[in-house]
PDB file of C-alpha atoms and ligand atoms in Angstrom:
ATOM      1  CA  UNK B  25     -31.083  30.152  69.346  1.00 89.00           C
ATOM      2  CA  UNK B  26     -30.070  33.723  69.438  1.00 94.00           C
ATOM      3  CA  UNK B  27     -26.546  34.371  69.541  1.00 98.00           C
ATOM      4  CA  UNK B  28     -25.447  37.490  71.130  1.00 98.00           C
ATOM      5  CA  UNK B  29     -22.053  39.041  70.438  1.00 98.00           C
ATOM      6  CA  UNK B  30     -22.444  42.716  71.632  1.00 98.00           C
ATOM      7  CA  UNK B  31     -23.529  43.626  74.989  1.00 97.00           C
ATOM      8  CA  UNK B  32     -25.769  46.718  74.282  1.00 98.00           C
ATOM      9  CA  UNK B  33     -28.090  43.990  71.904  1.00 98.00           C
ATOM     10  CA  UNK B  34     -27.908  41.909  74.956  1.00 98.00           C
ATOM     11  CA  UNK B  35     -28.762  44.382  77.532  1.00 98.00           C
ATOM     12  CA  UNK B  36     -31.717  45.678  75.240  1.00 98.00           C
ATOM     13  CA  UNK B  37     -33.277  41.835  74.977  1.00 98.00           C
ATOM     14  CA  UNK B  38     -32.637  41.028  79.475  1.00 98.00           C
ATOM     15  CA  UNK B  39     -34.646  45.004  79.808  1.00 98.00           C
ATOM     16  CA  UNK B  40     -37.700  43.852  77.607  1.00 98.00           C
ATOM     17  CA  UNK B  41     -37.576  40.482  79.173  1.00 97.00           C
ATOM     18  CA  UNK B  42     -37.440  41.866  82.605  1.00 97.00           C
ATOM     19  CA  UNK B  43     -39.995  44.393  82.044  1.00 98.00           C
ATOM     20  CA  UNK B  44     -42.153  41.940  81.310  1.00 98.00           C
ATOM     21  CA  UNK B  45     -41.777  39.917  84.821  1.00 97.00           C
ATOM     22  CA  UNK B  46     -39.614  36.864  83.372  1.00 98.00           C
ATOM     23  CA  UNK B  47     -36.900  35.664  85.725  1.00 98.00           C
ATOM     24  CA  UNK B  48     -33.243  35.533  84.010  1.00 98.00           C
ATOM     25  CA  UNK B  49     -30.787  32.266  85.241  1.00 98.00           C
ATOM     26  CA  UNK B  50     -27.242  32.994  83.700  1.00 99.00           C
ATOM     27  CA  UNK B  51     -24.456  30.475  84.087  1.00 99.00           C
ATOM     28  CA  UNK B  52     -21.450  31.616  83.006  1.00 98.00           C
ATOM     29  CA  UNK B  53     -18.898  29.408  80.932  1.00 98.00           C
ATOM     30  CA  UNK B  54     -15.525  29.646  79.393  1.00 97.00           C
ATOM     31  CA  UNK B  55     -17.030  27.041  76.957  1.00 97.00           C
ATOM     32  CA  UNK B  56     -15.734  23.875  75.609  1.00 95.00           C
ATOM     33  CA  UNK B  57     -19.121  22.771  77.516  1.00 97.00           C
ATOM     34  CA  UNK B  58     -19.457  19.687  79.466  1.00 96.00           C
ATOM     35  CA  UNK B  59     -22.100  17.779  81.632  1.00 96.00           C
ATOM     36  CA  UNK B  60     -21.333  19.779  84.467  1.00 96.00           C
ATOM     37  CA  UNK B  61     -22.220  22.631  82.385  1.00 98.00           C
ATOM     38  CA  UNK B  62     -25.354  20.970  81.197  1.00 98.00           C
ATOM     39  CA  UNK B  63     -26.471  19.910  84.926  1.00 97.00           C
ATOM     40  CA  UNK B  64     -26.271  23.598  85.508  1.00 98.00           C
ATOM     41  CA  UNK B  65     -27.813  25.165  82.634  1.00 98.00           C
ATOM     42  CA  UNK B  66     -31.090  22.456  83.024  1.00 98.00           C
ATOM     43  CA  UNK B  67     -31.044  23.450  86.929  1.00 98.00           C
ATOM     44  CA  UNK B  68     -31.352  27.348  86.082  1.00 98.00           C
ATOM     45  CA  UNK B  69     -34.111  26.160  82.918  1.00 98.00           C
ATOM     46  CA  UNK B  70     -35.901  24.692  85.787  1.00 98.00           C
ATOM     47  CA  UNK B  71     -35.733  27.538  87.876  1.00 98.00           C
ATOM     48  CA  UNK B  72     -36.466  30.408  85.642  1.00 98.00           C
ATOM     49  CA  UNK B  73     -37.964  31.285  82.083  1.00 98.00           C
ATOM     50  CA  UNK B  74     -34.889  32.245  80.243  1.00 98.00           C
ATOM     51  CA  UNK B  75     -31.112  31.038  80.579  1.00 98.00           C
ATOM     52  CA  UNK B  76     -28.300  33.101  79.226  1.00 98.00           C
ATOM     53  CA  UNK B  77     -25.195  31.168  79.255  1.00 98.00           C
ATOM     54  CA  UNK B  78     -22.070  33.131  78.289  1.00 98.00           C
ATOM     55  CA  UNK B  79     -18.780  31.682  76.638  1.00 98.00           C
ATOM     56  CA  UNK B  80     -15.911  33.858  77.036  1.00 98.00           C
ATOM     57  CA  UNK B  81     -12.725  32.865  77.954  1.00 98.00           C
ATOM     58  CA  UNK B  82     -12.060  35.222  80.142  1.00 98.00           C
ATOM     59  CA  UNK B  83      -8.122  36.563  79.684  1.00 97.00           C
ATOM     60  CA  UNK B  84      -7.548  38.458  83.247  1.00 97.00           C
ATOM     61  CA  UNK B  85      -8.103  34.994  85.015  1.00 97.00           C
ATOM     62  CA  UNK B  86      -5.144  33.464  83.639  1.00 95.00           C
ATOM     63  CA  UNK B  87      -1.575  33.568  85.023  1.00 90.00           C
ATOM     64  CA  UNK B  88      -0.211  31.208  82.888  1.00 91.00           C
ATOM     65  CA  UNK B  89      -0.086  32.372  79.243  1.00 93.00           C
ATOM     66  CA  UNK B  90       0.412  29.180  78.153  1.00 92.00           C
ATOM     67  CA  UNK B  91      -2.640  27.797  79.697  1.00 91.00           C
ATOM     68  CA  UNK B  92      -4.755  30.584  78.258  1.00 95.00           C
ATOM     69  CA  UNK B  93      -3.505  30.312  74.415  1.00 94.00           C
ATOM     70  CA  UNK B  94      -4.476  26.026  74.962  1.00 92.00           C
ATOM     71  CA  UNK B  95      -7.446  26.784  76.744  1.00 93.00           C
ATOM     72  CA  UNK B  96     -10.271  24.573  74.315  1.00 93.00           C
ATOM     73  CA  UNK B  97     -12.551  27.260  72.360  1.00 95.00           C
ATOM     74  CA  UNK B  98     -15.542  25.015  70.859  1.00 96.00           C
ATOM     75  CA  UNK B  99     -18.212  27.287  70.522  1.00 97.00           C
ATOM     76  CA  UNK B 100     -19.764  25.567  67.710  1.00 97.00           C
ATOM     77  CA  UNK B 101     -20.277  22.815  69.224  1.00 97.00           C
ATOM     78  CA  UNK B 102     -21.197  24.805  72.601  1.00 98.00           C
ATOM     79  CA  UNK B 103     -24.016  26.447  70.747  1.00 98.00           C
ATOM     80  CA  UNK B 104     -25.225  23.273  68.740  1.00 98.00           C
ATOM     81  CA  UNK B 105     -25.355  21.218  72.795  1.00 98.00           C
ATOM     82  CA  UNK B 106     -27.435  24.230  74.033  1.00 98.00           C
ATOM     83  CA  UNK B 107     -29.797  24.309  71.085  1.00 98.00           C
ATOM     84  CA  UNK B 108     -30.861  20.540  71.373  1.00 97.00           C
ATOM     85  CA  UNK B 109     -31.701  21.261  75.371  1.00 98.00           C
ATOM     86  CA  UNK B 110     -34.089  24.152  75.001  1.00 98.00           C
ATOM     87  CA  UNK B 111     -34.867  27.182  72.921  1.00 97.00           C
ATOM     88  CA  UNK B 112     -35.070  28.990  76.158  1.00 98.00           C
ATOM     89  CA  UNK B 113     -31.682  29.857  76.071  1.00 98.00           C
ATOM     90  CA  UNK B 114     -29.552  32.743  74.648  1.00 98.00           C
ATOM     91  CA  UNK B 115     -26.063  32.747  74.034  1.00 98.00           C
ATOM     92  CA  UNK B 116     -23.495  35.618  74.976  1.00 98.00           C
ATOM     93  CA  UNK B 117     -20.416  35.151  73.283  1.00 98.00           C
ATOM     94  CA  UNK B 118     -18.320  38.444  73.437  1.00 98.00           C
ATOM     95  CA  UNK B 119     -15.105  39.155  72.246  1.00 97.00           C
ATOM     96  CA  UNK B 120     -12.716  40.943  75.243  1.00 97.00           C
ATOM     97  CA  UNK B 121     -13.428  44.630  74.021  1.00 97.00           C
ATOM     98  CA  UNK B 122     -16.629  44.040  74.565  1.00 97.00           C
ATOM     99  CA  UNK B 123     -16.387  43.288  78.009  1.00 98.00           C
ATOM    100  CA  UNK B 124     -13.176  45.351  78.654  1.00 97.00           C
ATOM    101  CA  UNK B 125     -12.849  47.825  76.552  1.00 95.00           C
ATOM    102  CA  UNK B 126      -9.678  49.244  75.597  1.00 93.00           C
ATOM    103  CA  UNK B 127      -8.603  48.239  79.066  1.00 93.00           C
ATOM    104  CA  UNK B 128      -8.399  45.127  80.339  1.00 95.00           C
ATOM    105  CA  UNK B 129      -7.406  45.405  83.487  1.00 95.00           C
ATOM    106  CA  UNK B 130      -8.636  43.727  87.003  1.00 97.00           C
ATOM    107  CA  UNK B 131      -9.790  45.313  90.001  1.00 97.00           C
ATOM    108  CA  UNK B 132      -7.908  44.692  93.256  1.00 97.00           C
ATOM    109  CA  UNK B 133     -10.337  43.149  95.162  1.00 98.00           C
ATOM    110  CA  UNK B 134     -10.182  42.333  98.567  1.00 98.00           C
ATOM    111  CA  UNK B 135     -12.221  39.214  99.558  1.00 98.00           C
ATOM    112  CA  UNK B 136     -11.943  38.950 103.471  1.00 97.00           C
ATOM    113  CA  UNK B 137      -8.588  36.651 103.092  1.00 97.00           C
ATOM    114  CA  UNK B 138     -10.461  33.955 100.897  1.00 98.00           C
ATOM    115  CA  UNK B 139      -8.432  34.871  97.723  1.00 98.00           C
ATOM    116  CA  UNK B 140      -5.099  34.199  99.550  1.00 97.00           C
ATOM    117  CA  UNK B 141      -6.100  30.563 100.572  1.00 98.00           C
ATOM    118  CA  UNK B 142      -4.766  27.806  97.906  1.00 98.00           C
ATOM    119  CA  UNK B 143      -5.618  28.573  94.516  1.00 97.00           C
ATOM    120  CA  UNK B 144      -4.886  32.133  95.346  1.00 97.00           C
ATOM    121  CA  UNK B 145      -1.686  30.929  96.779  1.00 96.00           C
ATOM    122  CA  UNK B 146      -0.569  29.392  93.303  1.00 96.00           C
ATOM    123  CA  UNK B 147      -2.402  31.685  90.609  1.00 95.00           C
ATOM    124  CA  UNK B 148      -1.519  34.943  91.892  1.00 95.00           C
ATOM    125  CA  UNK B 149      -4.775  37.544  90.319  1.00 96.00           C
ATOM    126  CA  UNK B 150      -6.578  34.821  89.388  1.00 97.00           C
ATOM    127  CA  UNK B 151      -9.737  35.753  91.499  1.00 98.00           C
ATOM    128  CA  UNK B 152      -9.081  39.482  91.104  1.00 98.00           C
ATOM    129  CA  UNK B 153      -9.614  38.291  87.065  1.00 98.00           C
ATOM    130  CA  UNK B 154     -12.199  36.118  88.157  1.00 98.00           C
ATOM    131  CA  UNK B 155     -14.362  38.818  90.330  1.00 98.00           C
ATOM    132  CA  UNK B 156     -13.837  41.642  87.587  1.00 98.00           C
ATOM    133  CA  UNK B 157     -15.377  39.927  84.822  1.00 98.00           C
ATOM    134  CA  UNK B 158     -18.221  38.561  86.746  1.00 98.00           C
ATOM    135  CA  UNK B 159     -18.630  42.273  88.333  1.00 98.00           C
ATOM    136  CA  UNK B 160     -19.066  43.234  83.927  1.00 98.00           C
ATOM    137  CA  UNK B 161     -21.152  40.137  83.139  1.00 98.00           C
ATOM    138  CA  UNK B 162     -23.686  40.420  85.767  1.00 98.00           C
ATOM    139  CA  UNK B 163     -23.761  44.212  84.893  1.00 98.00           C
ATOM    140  CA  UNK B 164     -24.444  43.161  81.381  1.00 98.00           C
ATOM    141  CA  UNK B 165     -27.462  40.268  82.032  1.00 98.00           C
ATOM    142  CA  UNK B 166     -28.654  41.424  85.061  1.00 98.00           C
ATOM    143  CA  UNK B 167     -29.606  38.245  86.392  1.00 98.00           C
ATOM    144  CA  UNK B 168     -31.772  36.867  88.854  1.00 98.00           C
ATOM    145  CA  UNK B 169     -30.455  33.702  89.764  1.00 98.00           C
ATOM    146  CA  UNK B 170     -26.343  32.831  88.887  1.00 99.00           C
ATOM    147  CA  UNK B 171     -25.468  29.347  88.512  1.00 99.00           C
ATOM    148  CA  UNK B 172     -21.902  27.861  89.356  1.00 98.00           C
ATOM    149  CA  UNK B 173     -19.950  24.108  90.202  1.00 98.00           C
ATOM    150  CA  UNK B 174     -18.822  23.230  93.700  1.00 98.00           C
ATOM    151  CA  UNK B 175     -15.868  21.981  91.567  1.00 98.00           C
ATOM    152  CA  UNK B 176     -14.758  25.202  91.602  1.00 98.00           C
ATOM    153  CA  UNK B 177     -15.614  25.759  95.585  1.00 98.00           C
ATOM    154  CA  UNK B 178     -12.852  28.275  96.060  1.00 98.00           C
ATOM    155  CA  UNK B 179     -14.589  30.385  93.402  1.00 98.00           C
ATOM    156  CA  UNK B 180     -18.403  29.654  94.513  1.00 98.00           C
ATOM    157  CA  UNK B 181     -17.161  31.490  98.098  1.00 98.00           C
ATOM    158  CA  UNK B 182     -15.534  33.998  96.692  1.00 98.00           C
ATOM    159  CA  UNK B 183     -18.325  35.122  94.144  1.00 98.00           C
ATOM    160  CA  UNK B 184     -21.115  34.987  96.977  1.00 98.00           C
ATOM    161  CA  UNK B 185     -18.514  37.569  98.585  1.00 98.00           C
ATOM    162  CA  UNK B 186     -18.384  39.639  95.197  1.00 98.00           C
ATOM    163  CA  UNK B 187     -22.081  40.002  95.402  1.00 98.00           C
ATOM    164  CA  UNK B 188     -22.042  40.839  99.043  1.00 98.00           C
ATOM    165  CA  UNK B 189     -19.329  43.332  98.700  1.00 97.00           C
ATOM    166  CA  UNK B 190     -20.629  45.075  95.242  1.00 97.00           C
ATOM    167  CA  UNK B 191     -23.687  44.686  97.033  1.00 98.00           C
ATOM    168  CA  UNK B 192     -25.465  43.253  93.313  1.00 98.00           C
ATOM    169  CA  UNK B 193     -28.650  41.632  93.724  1.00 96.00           C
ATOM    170  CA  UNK B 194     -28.485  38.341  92.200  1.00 98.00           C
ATOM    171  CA  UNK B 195     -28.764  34.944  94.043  1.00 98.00           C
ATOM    172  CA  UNK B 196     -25.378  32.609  93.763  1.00 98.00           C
ATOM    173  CA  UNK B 197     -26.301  29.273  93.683  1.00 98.00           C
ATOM    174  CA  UNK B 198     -23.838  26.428  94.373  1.00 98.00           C
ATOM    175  CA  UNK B 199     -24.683  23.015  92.373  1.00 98.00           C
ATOM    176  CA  UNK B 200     -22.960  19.274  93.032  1.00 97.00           C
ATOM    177  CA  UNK B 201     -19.909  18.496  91.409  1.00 98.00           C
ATOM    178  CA  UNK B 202     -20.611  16.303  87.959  1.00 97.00           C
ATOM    179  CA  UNK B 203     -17.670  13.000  87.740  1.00 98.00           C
ATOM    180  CA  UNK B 204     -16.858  10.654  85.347  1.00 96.00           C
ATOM    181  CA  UNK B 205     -17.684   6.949  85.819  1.00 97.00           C
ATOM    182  CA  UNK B 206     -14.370   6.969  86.898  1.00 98.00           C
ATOM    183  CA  UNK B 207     -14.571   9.494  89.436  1.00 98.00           C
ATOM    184  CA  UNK B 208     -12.608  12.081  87.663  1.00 98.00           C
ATOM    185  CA  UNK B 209     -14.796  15.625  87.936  1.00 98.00           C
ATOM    186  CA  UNK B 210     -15.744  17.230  84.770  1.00 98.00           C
ATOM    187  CA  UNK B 211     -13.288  20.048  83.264  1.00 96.00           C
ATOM    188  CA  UNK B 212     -13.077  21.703  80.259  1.00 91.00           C
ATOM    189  CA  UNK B 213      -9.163  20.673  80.523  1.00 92.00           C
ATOM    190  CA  UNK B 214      -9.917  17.432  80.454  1.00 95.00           C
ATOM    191  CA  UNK B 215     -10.263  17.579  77.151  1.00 91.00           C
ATOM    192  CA  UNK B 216      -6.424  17.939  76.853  1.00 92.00           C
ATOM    193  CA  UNK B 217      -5.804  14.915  78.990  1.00 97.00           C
ATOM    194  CA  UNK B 218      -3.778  12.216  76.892  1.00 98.00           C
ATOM    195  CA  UNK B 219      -4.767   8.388  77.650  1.00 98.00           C
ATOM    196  CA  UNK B 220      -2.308   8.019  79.938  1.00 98.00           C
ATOM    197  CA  UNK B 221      -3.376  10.792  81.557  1.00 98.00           C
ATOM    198  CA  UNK B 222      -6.890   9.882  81.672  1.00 98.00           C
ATOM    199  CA  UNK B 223      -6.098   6.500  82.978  1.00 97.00           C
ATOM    200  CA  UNK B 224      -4.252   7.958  86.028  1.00 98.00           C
ATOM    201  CA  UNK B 225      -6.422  10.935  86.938  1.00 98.00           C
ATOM    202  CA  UNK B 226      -9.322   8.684  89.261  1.00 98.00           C
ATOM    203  CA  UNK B 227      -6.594   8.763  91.758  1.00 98.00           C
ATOM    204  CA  UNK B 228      -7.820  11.959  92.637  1.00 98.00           C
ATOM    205  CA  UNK B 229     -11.144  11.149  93.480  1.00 98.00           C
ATOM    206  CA  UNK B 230     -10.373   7.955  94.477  1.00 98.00           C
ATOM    207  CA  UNK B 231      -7.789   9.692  97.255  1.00 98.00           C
ATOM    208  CA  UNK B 232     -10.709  12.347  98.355  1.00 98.00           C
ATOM    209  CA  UNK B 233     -12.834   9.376  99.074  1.00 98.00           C
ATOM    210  CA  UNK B 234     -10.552   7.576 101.153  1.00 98.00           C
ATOM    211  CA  UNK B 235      -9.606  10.704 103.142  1.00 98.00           C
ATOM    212  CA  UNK B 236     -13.434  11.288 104.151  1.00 98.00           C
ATOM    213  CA  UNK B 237     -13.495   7.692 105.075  1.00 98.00           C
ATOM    214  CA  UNK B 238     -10.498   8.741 107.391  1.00 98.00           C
ATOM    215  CA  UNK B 239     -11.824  11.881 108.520  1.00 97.00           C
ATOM    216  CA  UNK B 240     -13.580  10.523 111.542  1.00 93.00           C
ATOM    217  CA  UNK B 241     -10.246   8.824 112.922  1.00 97.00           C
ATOM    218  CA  UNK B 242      -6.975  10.003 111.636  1.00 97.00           C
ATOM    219  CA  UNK B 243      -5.225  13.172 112.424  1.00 97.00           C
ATOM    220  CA  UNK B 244      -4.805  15.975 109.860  1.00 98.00           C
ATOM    221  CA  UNK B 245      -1.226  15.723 109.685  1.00 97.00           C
ATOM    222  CA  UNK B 246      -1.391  11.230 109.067  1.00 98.00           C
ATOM    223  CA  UNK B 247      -3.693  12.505 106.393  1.00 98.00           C
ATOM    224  CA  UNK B 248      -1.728  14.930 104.379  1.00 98.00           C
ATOM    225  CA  UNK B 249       1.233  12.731 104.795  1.00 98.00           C
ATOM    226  CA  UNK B 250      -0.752  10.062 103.426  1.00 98.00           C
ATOM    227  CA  UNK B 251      -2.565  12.047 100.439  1.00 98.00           C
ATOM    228  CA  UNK B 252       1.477  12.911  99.710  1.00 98.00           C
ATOM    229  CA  UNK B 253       2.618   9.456  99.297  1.00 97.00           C
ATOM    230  CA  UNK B 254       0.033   8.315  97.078  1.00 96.00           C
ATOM    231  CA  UNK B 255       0.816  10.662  94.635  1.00 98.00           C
ATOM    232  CA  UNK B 256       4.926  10.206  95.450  1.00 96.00           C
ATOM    233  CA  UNK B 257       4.426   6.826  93.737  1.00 85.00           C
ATOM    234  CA  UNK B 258       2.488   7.738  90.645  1.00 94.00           C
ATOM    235  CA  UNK B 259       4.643   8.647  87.449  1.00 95.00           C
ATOM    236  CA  UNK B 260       2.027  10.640  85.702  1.00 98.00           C
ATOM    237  CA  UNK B 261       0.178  12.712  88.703  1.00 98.00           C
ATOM    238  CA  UNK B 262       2.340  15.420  90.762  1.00 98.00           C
ATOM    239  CA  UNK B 263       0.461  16.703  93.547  1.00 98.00           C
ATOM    240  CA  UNK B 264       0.706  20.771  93.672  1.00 98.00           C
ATOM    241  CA  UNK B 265      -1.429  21.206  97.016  1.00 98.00           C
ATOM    242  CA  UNK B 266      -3.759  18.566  99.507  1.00 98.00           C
ATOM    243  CA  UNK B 267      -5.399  20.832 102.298  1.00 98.00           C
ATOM    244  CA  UNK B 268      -7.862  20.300 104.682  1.00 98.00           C
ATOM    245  CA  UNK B 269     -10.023  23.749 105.356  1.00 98.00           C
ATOM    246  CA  UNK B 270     -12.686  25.302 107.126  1.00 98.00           C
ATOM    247  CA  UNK B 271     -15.594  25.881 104.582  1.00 97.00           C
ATOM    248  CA  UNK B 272     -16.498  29.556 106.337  1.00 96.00           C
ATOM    249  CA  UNK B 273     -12.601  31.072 105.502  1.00 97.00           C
ATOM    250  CA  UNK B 274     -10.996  28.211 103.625  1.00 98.00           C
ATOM    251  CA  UNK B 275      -8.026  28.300 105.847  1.00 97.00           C
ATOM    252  CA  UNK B 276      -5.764  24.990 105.747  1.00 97.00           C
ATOM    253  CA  UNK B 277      -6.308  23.584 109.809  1.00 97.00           C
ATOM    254  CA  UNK B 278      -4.019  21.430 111.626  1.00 94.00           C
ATOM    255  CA  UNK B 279      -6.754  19.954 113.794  1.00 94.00           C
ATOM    256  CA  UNK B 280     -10.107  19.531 113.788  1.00 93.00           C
ATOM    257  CA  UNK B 281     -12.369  21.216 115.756  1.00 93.00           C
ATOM    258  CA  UNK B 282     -16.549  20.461 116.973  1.00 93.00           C
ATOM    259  CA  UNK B 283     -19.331  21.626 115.467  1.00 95.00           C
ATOM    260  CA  UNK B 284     -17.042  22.943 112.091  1.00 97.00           C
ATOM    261  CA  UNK B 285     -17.831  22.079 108.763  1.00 97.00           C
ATOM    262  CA  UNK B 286     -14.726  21.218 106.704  1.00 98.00           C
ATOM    263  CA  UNK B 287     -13.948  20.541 102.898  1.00 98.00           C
ATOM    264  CA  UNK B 288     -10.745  18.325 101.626  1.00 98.00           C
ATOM    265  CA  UNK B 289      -9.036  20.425  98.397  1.00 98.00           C
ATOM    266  CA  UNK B 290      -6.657  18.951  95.878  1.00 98.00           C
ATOM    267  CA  UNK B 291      -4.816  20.168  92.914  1.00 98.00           C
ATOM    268  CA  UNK B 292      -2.797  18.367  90.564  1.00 98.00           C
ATOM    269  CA  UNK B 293      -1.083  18.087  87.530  1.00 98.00           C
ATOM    270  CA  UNK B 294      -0.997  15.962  84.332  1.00 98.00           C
ATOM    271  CA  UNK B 295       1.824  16.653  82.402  1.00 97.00           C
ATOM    272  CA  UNK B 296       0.978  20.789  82.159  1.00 93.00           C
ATOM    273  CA  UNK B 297      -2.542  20.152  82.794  1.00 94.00           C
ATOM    274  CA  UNK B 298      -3.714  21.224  86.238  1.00 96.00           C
ATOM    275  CA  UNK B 299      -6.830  19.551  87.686  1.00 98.00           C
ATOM    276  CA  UNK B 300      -8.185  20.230  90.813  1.00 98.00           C
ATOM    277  CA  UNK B 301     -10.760  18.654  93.008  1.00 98.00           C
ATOM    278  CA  UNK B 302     -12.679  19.007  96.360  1.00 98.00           C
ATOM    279  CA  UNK B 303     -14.937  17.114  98.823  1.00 98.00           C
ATOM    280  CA  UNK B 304     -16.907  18.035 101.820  1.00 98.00           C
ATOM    281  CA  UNK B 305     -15.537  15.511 104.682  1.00 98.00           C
ATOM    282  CA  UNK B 306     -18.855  16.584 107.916  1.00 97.00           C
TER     283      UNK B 306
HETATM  284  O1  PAF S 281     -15.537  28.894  86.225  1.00 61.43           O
HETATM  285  C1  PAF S 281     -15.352  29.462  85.143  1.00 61.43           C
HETATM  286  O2  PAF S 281     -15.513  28.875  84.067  1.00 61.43           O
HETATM  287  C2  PAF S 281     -14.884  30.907  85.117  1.00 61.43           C
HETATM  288  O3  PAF S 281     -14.057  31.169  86.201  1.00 61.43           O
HETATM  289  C3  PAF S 281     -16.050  31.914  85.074  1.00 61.43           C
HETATM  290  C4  PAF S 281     -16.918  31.795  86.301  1.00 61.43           C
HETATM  291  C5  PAF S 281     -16.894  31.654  83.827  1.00 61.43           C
HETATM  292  C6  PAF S 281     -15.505  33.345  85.007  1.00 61.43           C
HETATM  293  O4  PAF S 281     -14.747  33.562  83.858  1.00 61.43           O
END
């Protein structure tokens, strides 16, 4: 498997391959791979000739220092999982320079309000870092297809709006969440999760499921008040946000309305770890 660290090597390989007609799928990773990462690298295998799949742990995303320095860096490991699925797929693993420059700094972007709704709300820049460095890496692999979780929903939007706005010409494609047995959807973080941890954390899932069992009959406001109390009596979980929001802006409602489509969100932490989680309730 060819490992690429600088982006001009990487550019040169994506021109020849898409001179010669072969469609690129590029799912881009922070590492420390997982299932979910798997599921989406074999979707975009089945879907084009060659997967790039780049590992960079991306520092303008992070507002929490603390989180970035812990964040898991495996790529050993990363590279010896995507070598047993297929020798279709190249690596790019570039050091921040060589995404950045001697600047790394994020662009102010402006995502029609989406960026403001929840994780915006509690990782201020977040999806400023988040849009920038997808901006550079799609530059850099000029992709046909882009592959990305729903676990991650917030994001999913708000890169289908990057495209839009920067008006790039690759096709976002959302895939289904990947869980645990025990309901608990796959995160590189999780890896960080202590037993205890573990052994709480399919209360989240668990609580999603039970409010789209509600969704049909209980008011917004019995639900959130009830998504509150479970995790009032659990000594390991503390909830950080439950909201129920429109999928089309991803703003929090009060009541539902007909013929809207609407997604539960969830975020909460484990000790310093933060997990967060989503369902679609119609
Ligand atoms: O979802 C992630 O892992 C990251 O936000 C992404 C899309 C790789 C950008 O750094």
């Amino acid at each position: 498997m060819h490992i690429y660290e600088k982006r001009r090597d990487l550019v040169s390989s994506v021109a020849t391959l898409l001179q010669a007609q072969k469609t690129v799928g590029f799912v881009p990773t922070m590492g420390a791979l997982h299932k979910g990462h798997m599921a989406l690298v074999e979707r975009a295998l089945k879907e084009n000739d060659i997967v790039i799949v780049s590992v960079f742990v991306n520092p303008t995303q992070f507002n929490n220092s603390e989180d970035l320095v812990n964040y898991p860096r495996t790529l050993t490991s990363d590279v010896q999982l995507l070598s047993e699925l297929s020798t279709n797929i190249m690596v790019f693993a570039p050091t921040p320079q060589e995404v950045y420059g001697e600047q790394m700094i994020s662009t102010n972007y402006d995502f029609e309000g989406l960026e403001n709704e929840m994780e915006g709300k509690y990782r201020p820049g977040h999806f400023d870092g988040v849009g920038t460095v997808l901006k550079r890496l799609f530059n850099i692999v000029s992709p046909t297809k882009a592959y990305f979780g729903e676990k991650d929903f917030q994001q999913l939007q708000i890169v289908k709006k990057l495209v839009e706005i920067e008006k790039m010409s690759v096709q976002i494609i959302g895939c289904p969440i990947f869980r645990e047995e025990s309901g608990l959807a796959l995160s590189s973080r999780n890896k960080r999760l202590n037993k205890k941890q573990l052994q709480a954390s399919p209360l989240i899932y668990k609580t999603l499921k039970q409010v789209k069992a509600d969704f049909g009959t209980k008011s917004v406001l019995e639900m959130n008040e009830w998504v509150s109390e479970q995790f009032k009596n659990d000594d390991i979980l503390e909830l950080e946000y439950f909201e129920i929001a429109k999928i089309s802006d991803l703003k929090s409602i009060k009541e539902k309305q007909k013929d809207t489509k609407y997604r539960a969100f969830i975020a909460v932490f484990a000790g310093k770890i933060r997990l967060i989680d989503n369902i679609a309730l119609n």
